Amino acid sequence: MMLQLYVLKTVATRILGAALILMSILQILDLLDVTGDILDRGLGMAGVAYYAFMRLPRLFEQVAPIAVLAGGLFAFSGLARESAIVAMRATGISGYRIIGMAMPAAVFVMLLDALCGQYLAPRADPALADWWKNTTPVAERKVPPPRTFRAGADLVIGATATADGREIDNVTIFRRDPKGILVEKVEAQKALYVDHRWTLEQPKTTRFTGDLAQSSTAASTTWPAALKPRDVQSLFGDDAVPTAASARRALENGGSDRPESFYRTHFHAAFAGPFVALVMLLLSAPVALANFRSGQGAVLLTTGLGAGLFFLVANGMLTALGESGALAPFLAVWAAPAIFGALAIRAFLALEG
């Protein structure tokens, strides 16, 4: 039990240290770009602290894989250099069990990564964007371009949306028949989400029948769209990454402005993403069995670092192919973790003998 706690503490400490260092570097680089603007708006250091705090979920999501790789390499190489691994194996503890002792640290990072990517960051990003927009000086504010997206079978153009995603201004809805011919256009000043449904205020409806166009108006009408406020936040946000829930809703006739392959890829990536941390731990594991006196340790240390970085590049390239539809989404997301995880296990088995 004491040995397990020692290994787990060593690995967890190295991973935490690597994560803090990497997040600090990214945070500093990010603040270098925005601190001047924040201070010019009179928000002071409180504004800087608020911006930095709201960026933490995305930063952790970015550094989690590298932190596990770097932390694992440093931890296992340190245990190997001080002969702790040799002492444990002399008592009958196998290399597999040693890696199993460190596994809870990677599992914790996996869970925290999933929490940041699927829950914390999707809520922090719209709040930060709304705060940034509202604190922009009036003279510097720019009118954002209208957003075009699909809501089920409807094609929609919206001028702006509120931060909570419950109101869309200057909405135009185009409806087509199964052949793709325009049959109706609805223009409304606002679309409001109240009581789990959308209501169009003062809509003007134009119906097209052959060469004829008939218009009618109303005080309000219900818009039967599967769109949710969270979808609106994503559609009107800047470079928002779909969560598993929003990608699923987009595939089920919710709001979408990208190809179907894009949402299918991100749906799978929401589940595969946290497992990247586990693959990184496996890539660093062979270092634990290295003989540093013969120079094998340095070779395995360099190989593990290179393999981890190459894995991130390959995973990103395959994901991009999946988003574009050039590769099946399931294969695009799961291929790299499966291949590199298998290679890491194979290398560990060879060293374990």
Short mmCIF file of C-alpha atoms in Angstrom, two decimals:
data_model
loop_
_atom_site.label_atom_id
_atom_site.label_comp_id
_atom_site.label_asym_id
_atom_site.label_seq_id
_atom_site.Cartn_x
_atom_site.Cartn_y
_atom_site.Cartn_z
CA MET A 1 0.00 0.00 0.00
CA MET A 2 2.82 2.39 0.88
CA LEU A 3 4.57 1.63 -2.41
CA GLN A 4 1.38 2.30 -4.34
CA LEU A 5 0.88 5.64 -2.61
CA TYR A 6 4.54 6.54 -3.23
CA VAL A 7 4.32 5.85 -6.97
CA LEU A 8 0.94 7.55 -7.27
CA LYS A 9 2.13 10.60 -5.34
CA THR A 10 5.27 10.87 -7.48
CA VAL A 11 3.39 10.63 -10.79
CA ALA A 12 0.53 12.89 -9.67
CA THR A 13 2.94 15.54 -8.40
CA ARG A 14 4.89 15.59 -11.67
CA ILE A 15 1.71 15.77 -13.76
CA LEU A 16 0.31 18.58 -11.62
CA GLY A 17 3.58 20.48 -11.82
CA ALA A 18 3.74 20.10 -15.60
CA ALA A 19 0.12 21.22 -15.95
CA LEU A 20 0.68 24.32 -13.81
CA ILE A 21 3.83 25.29 -15.72
CA LEU A 22 2.21 24.82 -19.15
CA MET A 23 -0.96 26.64 -18.12
CA SER A 24 1.09 29.50 -16.70
CA ILE A 25 3.01 29.86 -19.96
CA LEU A 26 -0.17 29.88 -22.05
CA GLN A 27 -1.88 32.23 -19.60
CA ILE A 28 1.02 34.70 -19.76
CA LEU A 29 1.06 34.63 -23.56
CA ASP A 30 -2.69 35.15 -23.64
CA LEU A 31 -2.60 38.03 -21.15
CA LEU A 32 0.17 39.76 -23.09
CA ASP A 33 -2.36 40.31 -25.88
CA VAL A 34 -5.30 41.51 -23.79
CA THR A 35 -3.97 43.12 -20.60
CA GLY A 36 -3.45 46.48 -22.29
CA ASP A 37 -7.01 46.52 -23.61
CA ILE A 38 -8.43 45.51 -20.23
CA LEU A 39 -6.56 48.28 -18.41
CA ASP A 40 -7.50 50.84 -21.08
CA ARG A 41 -11.16 50.04 -20.43
CA GLY A 42 -10.69 50.93 -16.76
CA LEU A 43 -11.31 47.40 -15.51
CA GLY A 44 -8.09 47.28 -13.53
CA MET A 45 -6.42 44.18 -12.17
CA ALA A 46 -9.81 42.78 -11.21
CA GLY A 47 -10.64 42.63 -14.92
CA VAL A 48 -7.33 40.90 -15.66
CA ALA A 49 -8.01 38.35 -12.90
CA TYR A 50 -11.56 37.73 -14.18
CA TYR A 51 -10.30 37.16 -17.73
CA ALA A 52 -7.56 34.81 -16.53
CA PHE A 53 -10.00 32.85 -14.35
CA MET A 54 -12.55 32.40 -17.14
CA ARG A 55 -9.84 31.11 -19.47
CA LEU A 56 -8.68 28.36 -17.10
CA PRO A 57 -11.02 25.57 -18.36
CA ARG A 58 -9.89 25.95 -21.97
CA LEU A 59 -6.25 26.20 -20.97
CA PHE A 60 -6.41 23.01 -18.92
CA GLU A 61 -8.12 21.25 -21.82
CA GLN A 62 -5.23 22.28 -24.07
CA VAL A 63 -2.38 21.28 -21.75
CA ALA A 64 -3.82 18.10 -20.18
CA PRO A 65 -2.30 15.63 -22.71
CA ILE A 66 1.16 17.23 -22.69
CA ALA A 67 1.07 17.49 -18.89
CA VAL A 68 0.43 13.75 -18.54
CA LEU A 69 3.19 12.94 -21.03
CA ALA A 70 5.75 15.26 -19.43
CA GLY A 71 4.73 14.34 -15.89
CA GLY A 72 4.85 10.62 -16.66
CA LEU A 73 8.28 10.85 -18.30
CA PHE A 74 9.75 12.86 -15.42
CA ALA A 75 8.16 10.65 -12.76
CA PHE A 76 9.14 7.28 -14.27
CA SER A 77 12.63 8.42 -15.20
CA GLY A 78 13.13 9.73 -11.66
CA LEU A 79 11.95 6.44 -10.13
CA ALA A 80 14.24 4.51 -12.48
CA ARG A 81 17.29 6.69 -11.75
CA GLU A 82 16.95 6.32 -7.98
CA SER A 83 16.55 2.54 -8.40
CA ALA A 84 13.07 2.61 -6.88
CA ILE A 85 11.76 0.55 -9.79
CA VAL A 86 14.52 -2.03 -9.34
CA ALA A 87 13.73 -2.27 -5.62
CA MET A 88 10.03 -2.75 -6.27
CA ARG A 89 10.61 -5.40 -8.90
CA ALA A 90 13.02 -7.19 -6.56
CA THR A 91 10.16 -7.58 -4.10
CA GLY A 92 8.07 -9.29 -6.80
CA ILE A 93 6.12 -6.29 -8.06
CA SER A 94 5.76 -6.49 -11.84
CA GLY A 95 6.06 -3.59 -14.22
CA TYR A 96 2.36 -3.91 -15.01
CA ARG A 97 1.46 -3.33 -11.39
CA ILE A 98 3.77 -0.32 -11.20
CA ILE A 99 1.95 1.28 -14.12
CA GLY A 100 -1.35 0.32 -12.51
CA MET A 101 -0.27 2.24 -9.40
CA ALA A 102 0.13 5.39 -11.50
CA MET A 103 -3.10 4.89 -13.45
CA PRO A 104 -5.39 6.79 -10.99
CA ALA A 105 -3.46 10.00 -11.71
CA ALA A 106 -4.20 9.67 -15.45
CA VAL A 107 -7.83 8.77 -14.74
CA PHE A 108 -8.18 11.91 -12.61
CA VAL A 109 -6.81 14.04 -15.46
CA MET A 110 -9.19 12.29 -17.87
CA LEU A 111 -12.20 13.13 -15.69
CA LEU A 112 -11.08 16.72 -15.14
CA ASP A 113 -10.43 17.12 -18.87
CA ALA A 114 -13.94 15.86 -19.65
CA LEU A 115 -15.42 18.19 -17.02
CA CYS A 116 -13.62 21.21 -18.50
CA GLY A 117 -14.39 20.34 -22.13
CA GLN A 118 -18.03 19.32 -21.73
CA TYR A 119 -19.27 21.48 -18.87
CA LEU A 120 -17.04 24.28 -17.56
CA ALA A 121 -15.56 25.72 -20.78
CA PRO A 122 -18.88 25.79 -22.74
CA ARG A 123 -20.31 27.93 -19.95
CA ALA A 124 -17.29 30.10 -19.34
CA ASP A 125 -16.70 30.97 -23.02
CA PRO A 126 -20.08 32.70 -23.68
CA ALA A 127 -19.88 34.56 -20.35
CA LEU A 128 -16.38 35.79 -21.16
CA ALA A 129 -17.37 36.79 -24.70
CA ASP A 130 -20.39 38.72 -23.40
CA TRP A 131 -18.25 40.47 -20.76
CA TRP A 132 -15.69 41.40 -23.41
CA LYS A 133 -18.37 42.76 -25.74
CA ASN A 134 -20.12 44.79 -23.03
CA THR A 135 -16.88 46.37 -21.81
CA THR A 136 -15.74 47.38 -25.29
CA PRO A 137 -15.87 51.19 -25.70
CA VAL A 138 -18.85 52.30 -27.74
CA ALA A 139 -16.61 53.93 -30.36
CA GLU A 140 -14.76 50.66 -30.92
CA ARG A 141 -17.76 48.36 -31.10
CA LYS A 142 -18.36 46.69 -34.43
CA VAL A 143 -21.64 45.30 -35.61
CA PRO A 144 -21.13 41.55 -36.02
CA PRO A 145 -22.15 40.06 -39.37
CA PRO A 146 -25.40 38.06 -39.51
CA ARG A 147 -25.14 34.36 -38.82
CA THR A 148 -26.60 31.78 -41.19
CA PHE A 149 -27.44 28.31 -39.94
CA ARG A 150 -29.86 25.40 -40.21
CA ALA A 151 -32.56 24.63 -37.67
CA GLY A 152 -34.05 21.34 -38.77
CA ALA A 153 -35.28 21.83 -42.33
CA ASP A 154 -35.30 25.63 -41.96
CA LEU A 155 -32.54 27.92 -43.21
CA VAL A 156 -32.16 30.80 -40.75
CA ILE A 157 -30.41 34.17 -40.79
CA GLY A 158 -30.04 35.98 -37.46
CA ALA A 159 -28.44 39.36 -36.83
CA THR A 160 -27.43 39.04 -33.17
CA ALA A 161 -28.20 36.91 -30.13
CA THR A 162 -28.12 37.53 -26.40
CA ALA A 163 -25.44 35.95 -24.22
CA ASP A 164 -27.87 33.42 -22.74
CA GLY A 165 -29.00 32.32 -26.23
CA ARG A 166 -32.68 32.96 -25.50
CA GLU A 167 -33.19 35.82 -27.94
CA ILE A 168 -32.28 36.25 -31.60
CA ASP A 169 -32.78 39.62 -33.32
CA ASN A 170 -33.88 40.25 -36.92
CA VAL A 171 -34.65 36.67 -37.80
CA THR A 172 -35.34 35.49 -41.35
CA ILE A 173 -36.49 31.90 -41.87
CA PHE A 174 -36.59 30.19 -45.26
CA ARG A 175 -38.64 27.03 -45.70
CA ARG A 176 -38.37 24.69 -48.67
CA ASP A 177 -40.31 21.74 -49.98
CA PRO A 178 -38.73 18.25 -50.29
CA LYS A 179 -37.42 19.25 -53.73
CA GLY A 180 -35.55 22.23 -52.30
CA ILE A 181 -37.87 24.88 -53.76
CA LEU A 182 -38.56 27.91 -51.56
CA VAL A 183 -42.17 27.89 -50.36
CA GLU A 184 -42.16 30.31 -47.43
CA LYS A 185 -40.16 33.15 -45.91
CA VAL A 186 -40.76 34.40 -42.38
CA GLU A 187 -39.28 37.67 -41.12
CA ALA A 188 -39.49 38.62 -37.45
CA GLN A 189 -37.98 41.31 -35.27
CA LYS A 190 -37.17 38.82 -32.54
CA ALA A 191 -37.25 35.14 -31.72
CA LEU A 192 -37.69 34.50 -27.99
CA TYR A 193 -37.18 31.21 -26.14
CA VAL A 194 -39.80 31.06 -23.38
CA ASP A 195 -41.30 28.00 -21.67
CA HIS A 196 -39.15 25.61 -23.73
CA ARG A 197 -40.36 26.90 -27.11
CA TRP A 198 -39.52 29.63 -29.59
CA THR A 199 -41.91 32.52 -30.29
CA LEU A 200 -41.56 34.93 -33.22
CA GLU A 201 -42.57 38.53 -32.48
CA GLN A 202 -44.47 40.42 -35.21
CA PRO A 203 -43.66 37.94 -37.96
CA LYS A 204 -44.28 38.71 -41.59
CA THR A 205 -44.90 35.53 -43.57
CA THR A 206 -44.60 35.38 -47.35
CA ARG A 207 -45.84 32.20 -49.05
CA PHE A 208 -44.77 31.37 -52.59
CA THR A 209 -47.12 29.42 -54.84
CA GLY A 210 -45.87 29.26 -58.39
CA ASP A 211 -45.41 32.85 -59.52
CA LEU A 212 -47.60 34.23 -56.72
CA ALA A 213 -46.44 35.58 -53.38
CA GLN A 214 -48.91 36.14 -50.56
CA SER A 215 -47.94 38.01 -47.41
CA SER A 216 -49.52 38.03 -43.97
CA THR A 217 -48.62 39.41 -40.54
CA ALA A 218 -49.37 38.46 -36.96
CA ALA A 219 -48.61 39.68 -33.45
CA SER A 220 -46.70 36.51 -32.65
CA THR A 221 -46.42 32.89 -33.70
CA THR A 222 -44.73 29.74 -32.49
CA TRP A 223 -41.58 28.58 -34.26
CA PRO A 224 -41.41 24.75 -34.03
CA ALA A 225 -37.63 24.43 -34.00
CA ALA A 226 -35.53 21.95 -32.02
CA LEU A 227 -33.04 24.77 -31.41
CA LYS A 228 -31.91 25.25 -27.80
CA PRO A 229 -30.33 28.32 -26.15
CA ARG A 230 -27.06 26.42 -25.83
CA ASP A 231 -27.11 25.88 -29.61
CA VAL A 232 -27.63 29.59 -30.18
CA GLN A 233 -24.67 30.39 -27.94
CA SER A 234 -22.49 28.06 -30.02
CA LEU A 235 -23.77 29.35 -33.35
CA PHE A 236 -23.21 33.01 -32.46
CA GLY A 237 -20.00 32.43 -30.53
CA ASP A 238 -16.48 32.69 -31.89
CA ASP A 239 -14.88 29.35 -32.82
CA ALA A 240 -17.00 27.45 -30.31
CA VAL A 241 -16.12 23.75 -30.01
CA PRO A 242 -19.25 21.57 -29.93
CA THR A 243 -19.81 19.47 -26.85
CA ALA A 244 -21.21 15.95 -27.08
CA ALA A 245 -24.68 17.29 -26.24
CA SER A 246 -24.62 20.15 -28.76
CA ALA A 247 -23.18 17.91 -31.50
CA ARG A 248 -25.91 15.35 -30.85
CA ARG A 249 -28.59 18.05 -31.02
CA ALA A 250 -27.13 19.35 -34.28
CA LEU A 251 -27.37 15.85 -35.73
CA GLU A 252 -30.96 15.60 -34.49
CA ASN A 253 -32.14 18.67 -36.45
CA GLY A 254 -30.93 21.21 -33.91
CA GLY A 255 -28.95 24.30 -34.91
CA SER A 256 -25.98 23.68 -37.17
CA ASP A 257 -23.80 25.71 -39.51
CA ARG A 258 -21.26 23.01 -40.40
CA PRO A 259 -21.44 19.74 -42.37
CA GLU A 260 -22.83 16.66 -40.67
CA SER A 261 -19.36 15.07 -40.65
CA PHE A 262 -18.09 17.95 -38.47
CA TYR A 263 -20.62 17.25 -35.74
CA ARG A 264 -20.26 13.48 -35.92
CA THR A 265 -16.49 13.85 -35.52
CA HIS A 266 -16.83 16.11 -32.48
CA PHE A 267 -19.46 13.83 -30.97
CA HIS A 268 -16.96 10.97 -31.01
CA ALA A 269 -14.11 13.30 -29.99
CA ALA A 270 -16.00 14.26 -26.84
CA PHE A 271 -15.64 10.67 -25.65
CA ALA A 272 -12.22 9.93 -27.15
CA GLY A 273 -10.57 13.19 -26.06
CA PRO A 274 -10.13 12.33 -22.39
CA PHE A 275 -8.52 8.99 -23.32
CA VAL A 276 -5.64 10.92 -24.87
CA ALA A 277 -4.32 11.37 -21.32
CA LEU A 278 -4.31 7.60 -20.83
CA VAL A 279 -2.42 7.09 -24.10
CA MET A 280 0.14 9.67 -22.98
CA LEU A 281 0.72 7.77 -19.74
CA LEU A 282 1.23 4.54 -21.70
CA LEU A 283 3.73 6.27 -24.00
CA SER A 284 5.73 7.39 -20.98
CA ALA A 285 5.53 3.99 -19.22
CA PRO A 286 8.49 2.26 -20.99
CA VAL A 287 10.84 4.76 -19.35
CA ALA A 288 10.10 3.12 -16.00
CA LEU A 289 11.87 -0.06 -17.17
CA ALA A 290 14.84 1.68 -18.74
CA ASN A 291 18.48 1.16 -17.73
CA PHE A 292 19.87 4.68 -17.42
CA ARG A 293 23.41 3.44 -16.78
CA SER A 294 23.60 1.95 -20.28
CA GLY A 295 22.10 4.99 -22.00
CA GLN A 296 18.84 3.19 -22.69
CA GLY A 297 16.98 5.64 -20.45
CA ALA A 298 17.90 8.67 -22.54
CA VAL A 299 16.82 6.86 -25.72
CA LEU A 300 13.46 5.84 -24.27
CA LEU A 301 12.94 9.29 -22.76
CA THR A 302 13.50 10.96 -26.12
CA THR A 303 11.45 8.33 -27.95
CA GLY A 304 8.54 8.73 -25.54
CA LEU A 305 8.53 12.50 -25.90
CA GLY A 306 8.73 12.28 -29.69
CA ALA A 307 6.01 9.64 -29.85
CA GLY A 308 3.71 11.77 -27.70
CA LEU A 309 4.16 14.86 -29.85
CA PHE A 310 3.76 12.84 -33.04
CA PHE A 311 0.60 11.31 -31.60
CA LEU A 312 -0.91 14.78 -31.04
CA VAL A 313 -0.06 15.80 -34.61
CA ALA A 314 -1.47 12.60 -36.11
CA ASN A 315 -4.59 12.83 -33.96
CA GLY A 316 -5.16 16.42 -35.05
CA MET A 317 -4.68 15.59 -38.73
CA LEU A 318 -7.07 12.63 -38.60
CA THR A 319 -9.66 14.72 -36.75
CA ALA A 320 -9.45 17.40 -39.44
CA LEU A 321 -10.01 14.73 -42.11
CA GLY A 322 -13.04 13.53 -40.19
CA GLU A 323 -14.47 17.04 -39.91
CA SER A 324 -14.19 17.54 -43.67
CA GLY A 325 -15.82 14.18 -44.43
CA ALA A 326 -12.70 12.72 -46.05
CA LEU A 327 -12.53 10.03 -43.35
CA ALA A 328 -15.22 8.25 -41.34
CA PRO A 329 -15.69 10.20 -38.06
CA PHE A 330 -15.33 7.11 -35.84
CA LEU A 331 -12.08 6.12 -37.54
CA ALA A 332 -10.79 9.70 -37.56
CA VAL A 333 -11.23 10.08 -33.82
CA TRP A 334 -10.34 6.65 -32.45
CA ALA A 335 -7.62 5.49 -34.88
CA ALA A 336 -4.70 7.47 -33.42
CA PRO A 337 -5.40 6.63 -29.74
CA ALA A 338 -5.83 2.94 -30.60
CA ILE A 339 -2.67 2.73 -32.74
CA PHE A 340 -0.37 4.67 -30.42
CA GLY A 341 -1.81 3.01 -27.34
CA ALA A 342 -1.14 -0.40 -28.87
CA LEU A 343 2.41 0.58 -29.83
CA ALA A 344 3.10 1.83 -26.30
CA ILE A 345 1.79 -1.41 -24.80
CA ARG A 346 3.89 -3.43 -27.25
CA ALA A 347 7.04 -1.53 -26.29
CA PHE A 348 6.31 -1.99 -22.60
CA LEU A 349 5.72 -5.73 -23.05
CA ALA A 350 9.03 -6.06 -24.89
CA LEU A 351 10.91 -4.35 -22.06
CA GLU A 352 9.07 -6.31 -19.38
CA GLY A 353 10.05 -9.50 -21.19
#
